[in-house]
CSV table of C-alpha atoms in Angstrom, one decimal:
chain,number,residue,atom,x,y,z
A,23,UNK,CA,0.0,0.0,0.0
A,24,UNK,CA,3.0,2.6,0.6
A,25,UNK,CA,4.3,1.6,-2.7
A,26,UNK,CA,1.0,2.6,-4.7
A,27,UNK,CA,0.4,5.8,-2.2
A,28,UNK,CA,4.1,6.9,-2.5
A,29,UNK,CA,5.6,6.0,-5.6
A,30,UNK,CA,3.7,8.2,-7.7
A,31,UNK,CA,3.8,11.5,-5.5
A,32,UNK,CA,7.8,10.9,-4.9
A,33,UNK,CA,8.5,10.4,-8.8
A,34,UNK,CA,6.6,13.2,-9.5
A,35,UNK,CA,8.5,15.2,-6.8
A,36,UNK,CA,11.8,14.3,-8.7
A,37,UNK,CA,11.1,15.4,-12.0
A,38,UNK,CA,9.3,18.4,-11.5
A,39,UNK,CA,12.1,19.7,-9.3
A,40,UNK,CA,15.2,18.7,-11.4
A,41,UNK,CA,13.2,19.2,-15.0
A,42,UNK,CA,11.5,22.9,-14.1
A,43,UNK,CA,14.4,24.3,-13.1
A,44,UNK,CA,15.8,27.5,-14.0
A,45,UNK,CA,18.0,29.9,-12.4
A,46,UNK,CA,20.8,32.3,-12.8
A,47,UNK,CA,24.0,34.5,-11.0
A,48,UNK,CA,24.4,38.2,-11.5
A,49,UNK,CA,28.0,39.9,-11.6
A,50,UNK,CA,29.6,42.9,-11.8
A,51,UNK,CA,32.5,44.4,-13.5
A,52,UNK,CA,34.1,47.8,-12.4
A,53,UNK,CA,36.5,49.1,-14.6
A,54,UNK,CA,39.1,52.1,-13.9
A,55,UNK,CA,36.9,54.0,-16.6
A,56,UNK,CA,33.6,54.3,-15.2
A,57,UNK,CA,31.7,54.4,-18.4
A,58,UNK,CA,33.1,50.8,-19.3
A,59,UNK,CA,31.7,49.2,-16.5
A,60,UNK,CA,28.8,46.9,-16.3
A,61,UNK,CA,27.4,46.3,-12.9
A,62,UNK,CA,24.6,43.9,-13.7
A,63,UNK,CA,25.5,41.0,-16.0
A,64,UNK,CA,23.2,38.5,-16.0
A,65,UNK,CA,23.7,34.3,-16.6
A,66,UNK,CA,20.7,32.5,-17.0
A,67,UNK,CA,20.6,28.4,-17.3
A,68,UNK,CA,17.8,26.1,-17.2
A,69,UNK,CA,17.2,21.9,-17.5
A,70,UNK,CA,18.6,20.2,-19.2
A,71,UNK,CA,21.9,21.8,-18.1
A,72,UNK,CA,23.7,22.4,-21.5
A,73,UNK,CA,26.1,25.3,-19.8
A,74,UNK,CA,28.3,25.2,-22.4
A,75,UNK,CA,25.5,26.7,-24.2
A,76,UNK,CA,25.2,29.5,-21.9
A,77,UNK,CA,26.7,32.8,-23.1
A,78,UNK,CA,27.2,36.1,-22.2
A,79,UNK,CA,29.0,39.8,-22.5
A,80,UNK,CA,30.8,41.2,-20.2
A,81,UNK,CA,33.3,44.3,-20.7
A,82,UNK,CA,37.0,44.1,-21.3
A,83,UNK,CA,37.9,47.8,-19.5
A,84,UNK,CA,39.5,48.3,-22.9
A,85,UNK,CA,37.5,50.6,-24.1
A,86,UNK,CA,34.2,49.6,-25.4
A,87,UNK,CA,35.3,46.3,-26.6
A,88,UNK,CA,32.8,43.2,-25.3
A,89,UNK,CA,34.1,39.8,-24.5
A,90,UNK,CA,31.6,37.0,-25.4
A,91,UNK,CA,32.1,33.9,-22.9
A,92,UNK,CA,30.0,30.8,-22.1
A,93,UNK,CA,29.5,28.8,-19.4
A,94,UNK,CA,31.4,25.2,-18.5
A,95,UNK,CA,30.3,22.4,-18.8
A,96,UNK,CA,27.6,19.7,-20.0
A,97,UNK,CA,25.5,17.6,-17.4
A,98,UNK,CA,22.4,17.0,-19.8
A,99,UNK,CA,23.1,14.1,-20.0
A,100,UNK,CA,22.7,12.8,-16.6
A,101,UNK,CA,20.0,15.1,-15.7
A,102,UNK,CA,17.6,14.2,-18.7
A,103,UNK,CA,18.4,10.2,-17.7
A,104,UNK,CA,17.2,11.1,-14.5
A,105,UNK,CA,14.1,12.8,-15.4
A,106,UNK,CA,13.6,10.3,-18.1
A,107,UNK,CA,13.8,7.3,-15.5
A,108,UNK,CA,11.4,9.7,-13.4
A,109,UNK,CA,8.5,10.4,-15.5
A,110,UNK,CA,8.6,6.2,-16.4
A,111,UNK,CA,8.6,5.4,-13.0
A,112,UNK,CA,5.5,8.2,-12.5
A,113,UNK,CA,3.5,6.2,-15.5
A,114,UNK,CA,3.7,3.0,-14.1
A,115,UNK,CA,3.2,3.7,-10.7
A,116,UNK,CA,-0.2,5.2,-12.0
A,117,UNK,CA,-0.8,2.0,-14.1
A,118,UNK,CA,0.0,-0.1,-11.5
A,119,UNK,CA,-2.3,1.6,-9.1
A,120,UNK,CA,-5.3,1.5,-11.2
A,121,UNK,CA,-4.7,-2.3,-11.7
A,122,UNK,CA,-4.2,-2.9,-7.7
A,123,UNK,CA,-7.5,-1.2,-6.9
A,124,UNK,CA,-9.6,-2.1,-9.8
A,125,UNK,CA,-8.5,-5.0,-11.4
A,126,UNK,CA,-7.3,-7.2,-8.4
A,127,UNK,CA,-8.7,-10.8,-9.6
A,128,UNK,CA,-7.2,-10.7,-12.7
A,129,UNK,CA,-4.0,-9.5,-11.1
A,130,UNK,CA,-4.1,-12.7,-9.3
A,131,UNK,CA,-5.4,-15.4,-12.4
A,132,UNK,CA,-2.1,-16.5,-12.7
A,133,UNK,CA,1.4,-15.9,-12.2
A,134,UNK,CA,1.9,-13.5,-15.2
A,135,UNK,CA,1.2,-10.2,-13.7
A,136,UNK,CA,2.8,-11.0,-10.7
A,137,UNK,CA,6.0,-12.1,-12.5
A,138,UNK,CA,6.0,-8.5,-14.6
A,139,UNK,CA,5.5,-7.0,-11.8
A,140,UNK,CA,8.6,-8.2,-10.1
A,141,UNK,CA,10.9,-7.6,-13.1
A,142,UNK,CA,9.8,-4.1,-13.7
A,143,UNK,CA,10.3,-3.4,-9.8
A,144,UNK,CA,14.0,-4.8,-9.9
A,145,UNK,CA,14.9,-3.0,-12.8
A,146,UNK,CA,13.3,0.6,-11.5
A,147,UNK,CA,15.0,-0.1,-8.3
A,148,UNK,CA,18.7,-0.3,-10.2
A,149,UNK,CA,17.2,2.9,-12.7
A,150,UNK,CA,16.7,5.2,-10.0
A,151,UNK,CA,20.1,4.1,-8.2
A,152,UNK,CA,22.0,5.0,-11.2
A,153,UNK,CA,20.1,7.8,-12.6
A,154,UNK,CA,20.3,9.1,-8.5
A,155,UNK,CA,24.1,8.7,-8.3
A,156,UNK,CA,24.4,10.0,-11.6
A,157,UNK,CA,22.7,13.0,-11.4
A,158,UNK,CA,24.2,13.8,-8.0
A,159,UNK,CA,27.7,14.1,-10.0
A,160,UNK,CA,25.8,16.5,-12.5
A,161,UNK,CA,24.7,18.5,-10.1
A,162,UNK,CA,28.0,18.8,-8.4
A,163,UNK,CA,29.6,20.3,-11.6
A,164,UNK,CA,27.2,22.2,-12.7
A,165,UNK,CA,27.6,23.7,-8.9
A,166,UNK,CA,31.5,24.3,-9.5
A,167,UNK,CA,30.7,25.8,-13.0
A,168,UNK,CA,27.5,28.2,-12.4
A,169,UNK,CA,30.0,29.6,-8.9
A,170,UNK,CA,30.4,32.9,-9.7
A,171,UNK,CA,33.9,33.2,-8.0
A,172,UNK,CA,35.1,30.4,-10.8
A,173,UNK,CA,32.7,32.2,-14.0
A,174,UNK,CA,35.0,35.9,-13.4
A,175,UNK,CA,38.1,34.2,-13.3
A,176,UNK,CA,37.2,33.7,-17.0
A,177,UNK,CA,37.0,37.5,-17.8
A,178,UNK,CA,40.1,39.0,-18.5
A,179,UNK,CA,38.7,42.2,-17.1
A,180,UNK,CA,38.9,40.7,-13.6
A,181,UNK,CA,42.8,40.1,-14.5
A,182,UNK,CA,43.4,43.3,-14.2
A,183,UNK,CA,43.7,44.0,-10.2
A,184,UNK,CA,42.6,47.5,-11.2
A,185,UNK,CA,39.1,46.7,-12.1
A,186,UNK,CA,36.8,45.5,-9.3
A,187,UNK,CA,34.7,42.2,-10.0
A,188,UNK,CA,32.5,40.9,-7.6
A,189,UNK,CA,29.3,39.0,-7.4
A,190,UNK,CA,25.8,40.1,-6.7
A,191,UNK,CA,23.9,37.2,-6.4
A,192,UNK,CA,24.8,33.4,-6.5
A,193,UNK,CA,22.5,30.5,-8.1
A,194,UNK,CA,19.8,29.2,-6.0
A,195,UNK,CA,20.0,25.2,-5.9
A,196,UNK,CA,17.6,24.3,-3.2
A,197,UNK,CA,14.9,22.4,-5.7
A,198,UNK,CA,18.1,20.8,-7.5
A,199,UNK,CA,19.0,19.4,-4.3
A,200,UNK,CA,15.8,18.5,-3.4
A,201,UNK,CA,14.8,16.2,-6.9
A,202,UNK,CA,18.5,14.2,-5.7
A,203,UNK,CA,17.2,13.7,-2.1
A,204,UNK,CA,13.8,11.9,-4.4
A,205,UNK,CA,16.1,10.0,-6.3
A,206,UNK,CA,17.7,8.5,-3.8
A,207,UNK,CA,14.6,8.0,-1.7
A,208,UNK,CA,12.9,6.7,-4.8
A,209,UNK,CA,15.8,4.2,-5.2
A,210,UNK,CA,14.9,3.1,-1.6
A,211,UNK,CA,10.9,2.9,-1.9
A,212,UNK,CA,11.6,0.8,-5.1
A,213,UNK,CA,14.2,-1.7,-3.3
A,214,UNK,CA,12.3,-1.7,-0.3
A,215,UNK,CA,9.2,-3.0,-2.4
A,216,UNK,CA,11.1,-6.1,-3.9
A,217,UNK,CA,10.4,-8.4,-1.1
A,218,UNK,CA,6.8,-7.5,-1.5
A,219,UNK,CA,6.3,-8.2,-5.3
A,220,UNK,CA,8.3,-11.2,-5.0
A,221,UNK,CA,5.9,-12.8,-2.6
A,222,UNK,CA,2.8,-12.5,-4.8
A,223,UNK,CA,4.9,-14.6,-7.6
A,224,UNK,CA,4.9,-18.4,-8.3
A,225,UNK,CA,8.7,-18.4,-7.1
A,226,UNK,CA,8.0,-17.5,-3.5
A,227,UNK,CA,5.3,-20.1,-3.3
A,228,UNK,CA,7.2,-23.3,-4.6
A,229,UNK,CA,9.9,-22.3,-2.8
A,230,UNK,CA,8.1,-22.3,0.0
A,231,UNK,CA,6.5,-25.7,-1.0
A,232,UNK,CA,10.0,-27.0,-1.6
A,233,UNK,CA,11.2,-26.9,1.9
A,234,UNK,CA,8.3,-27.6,3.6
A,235,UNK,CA,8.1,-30.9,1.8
A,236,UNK,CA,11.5,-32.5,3.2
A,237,UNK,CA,10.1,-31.3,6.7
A,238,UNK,CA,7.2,-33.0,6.0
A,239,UNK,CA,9.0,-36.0,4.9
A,240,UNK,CA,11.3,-36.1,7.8
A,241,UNK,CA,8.6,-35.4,10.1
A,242,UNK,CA,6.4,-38.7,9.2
A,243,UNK,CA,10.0,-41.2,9.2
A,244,UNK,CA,10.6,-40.1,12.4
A,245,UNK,CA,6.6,-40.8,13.5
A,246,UNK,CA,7.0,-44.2,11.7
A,247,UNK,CA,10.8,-44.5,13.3
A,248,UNK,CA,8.7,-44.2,17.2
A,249,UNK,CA,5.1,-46.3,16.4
A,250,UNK,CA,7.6,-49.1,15.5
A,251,UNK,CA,10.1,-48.9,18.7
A,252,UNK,CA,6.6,-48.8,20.8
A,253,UNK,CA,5.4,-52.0,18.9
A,254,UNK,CA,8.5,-53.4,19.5
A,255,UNK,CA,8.9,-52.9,23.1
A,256,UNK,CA,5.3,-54.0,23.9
A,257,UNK,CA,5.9,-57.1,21.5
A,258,UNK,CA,9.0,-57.8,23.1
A,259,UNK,CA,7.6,-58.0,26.9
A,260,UNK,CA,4.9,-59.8,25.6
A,261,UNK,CA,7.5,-62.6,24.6
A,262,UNK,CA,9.5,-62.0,27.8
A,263,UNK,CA,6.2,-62.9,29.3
A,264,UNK,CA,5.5,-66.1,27.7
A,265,UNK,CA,8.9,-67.3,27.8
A,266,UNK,CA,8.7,-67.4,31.6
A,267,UNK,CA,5.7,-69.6,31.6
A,268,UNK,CA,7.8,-72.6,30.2
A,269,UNK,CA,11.2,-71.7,32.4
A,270,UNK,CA,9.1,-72.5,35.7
A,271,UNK,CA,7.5,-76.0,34.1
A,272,UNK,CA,11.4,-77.2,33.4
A,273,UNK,CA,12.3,-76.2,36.5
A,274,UNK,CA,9.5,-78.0,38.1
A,275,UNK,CA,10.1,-81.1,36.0
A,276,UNK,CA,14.0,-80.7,37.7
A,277,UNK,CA,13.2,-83.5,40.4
A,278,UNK,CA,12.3,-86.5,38.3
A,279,UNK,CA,15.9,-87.3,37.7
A,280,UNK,CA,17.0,-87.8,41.0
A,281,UNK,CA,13.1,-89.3,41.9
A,282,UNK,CA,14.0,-91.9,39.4
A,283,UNK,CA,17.5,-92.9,40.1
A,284,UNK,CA,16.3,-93.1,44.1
A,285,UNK,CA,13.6,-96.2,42.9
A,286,UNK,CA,16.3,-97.6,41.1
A,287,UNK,CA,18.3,-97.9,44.0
């Protein structure tokens, strides 16, 4: 039941975060001559993270010359895996829903949808690891490459120690965080539910058939083993019994030896 509630909300969660983002950094270059300067340079970047991509003019301080830079840098890779492993893990937790709560019975006709079940499960679980771990190093660099202390050591304006370069505002990366936090909690919703799946498949049931049979086995020997050491003990006293009977009579009978030799006499 957490799989069906869950699933669906935290895949959402993921790719919304990581796949609607867009954000941006704000610099400032200073020059020596005033009327060079540009105190508000803006850098905008958005999914699917193709900084390289990215460019923008900032002022030289040589007059009113403009250098044209771009950012560093290509993690679309990684992010558009993990989106992509996202919104498929978002379809079929809806699919899967709908057939839990309306179509139960023929869920359970016979091992088929149970077994799909299981695979797709195991292979989402090792999807979102990788697409989690994955995007996690995206995110790292493009971290180190949207910093704005590492994007004006690419001006040549900031070179100059007479110019003044400084940033105004840094990139916001609280929802990027966020859709890696999903992933990995995806990854763990997904693992967690393995057990689960497997247990309405054919496999868990003959397994379970398989070692309860040699119990059983073992079980009736060792009945059969006892009823026959009880039929032999009260067999064997029986025959203890009767072979007393005949032990007294002999030892009776003892006497007529002597008796006999005494008439002879």
């Amino acid at each position: 039941m957490c799989m069906v509630i869950f699933a669906p909300l935290f895949a959402m969660f993921a790719f919304a975060t990581c796949g609607g983002y867009s954000g941006g950094l704000r610099l400032s270059v200073d020059c020596v001559n005033k009327t060079e300067s540009n105190l508000s340079i803006d850098i905008a970047f958005a999914y699917p993270f193709r900084l390289q991509q990215v460019t923008f003019e900032v002022p030289t301080c040589e007059g009113k010359k403009q250098q044209k830079l771009a950012l560093v840098g290509d993690s679309s890779s990684s992010a558009e895996f993990f989106v992509t492993v996202a919104v498929f893990a978002f379809l079929y937790s809806l699919a899967a829903t709908v057939v839990y709560i309306f179509f139960q019975n023929k869920y359970r006709e016979n091992n088929r949808g149970p077994l799909i079940d299981f695979i797709v499960t195991v292979v989402f679980s090792f999807l979102w690891l990788v697409g989690s771990s994955a995007w996690a190093k995206g995110l790292s660099d493009v971290k180190v490459a949207t910093d704005p202390k590492e994007v004006l050591l690419l001006m040549s304006a900031c070179k100059q120690p007479s110019n003044k370069c400084m940033a105004v505002h840094s990139p916001v990366m609280s929802s990027l965080n966020t859709s890696v936090v999903f992933g990995f909690l995806n990854f763990i919703l997904w693992a967690g539910n393995i057990w689960f799946v497997f247990k309405e498949t054919g496999w868990h049931s003959s397994g379970q058939r398989y070692l309860s049979d040699p119990m059983e086995k073992h079980s009736s020997s060792f009945n059969q083993g006892r009823y026959n050491q009880e039929s032999y003990g009260s067999s064997g006293g029986y025959s203890q019994q009767a072979n007393l009977g005949p032990t007294s009579d002999e030892f009776g009978q003892q006497p007529s030896g002597p008796t006999s030799f005494n008439n002879q006499i």
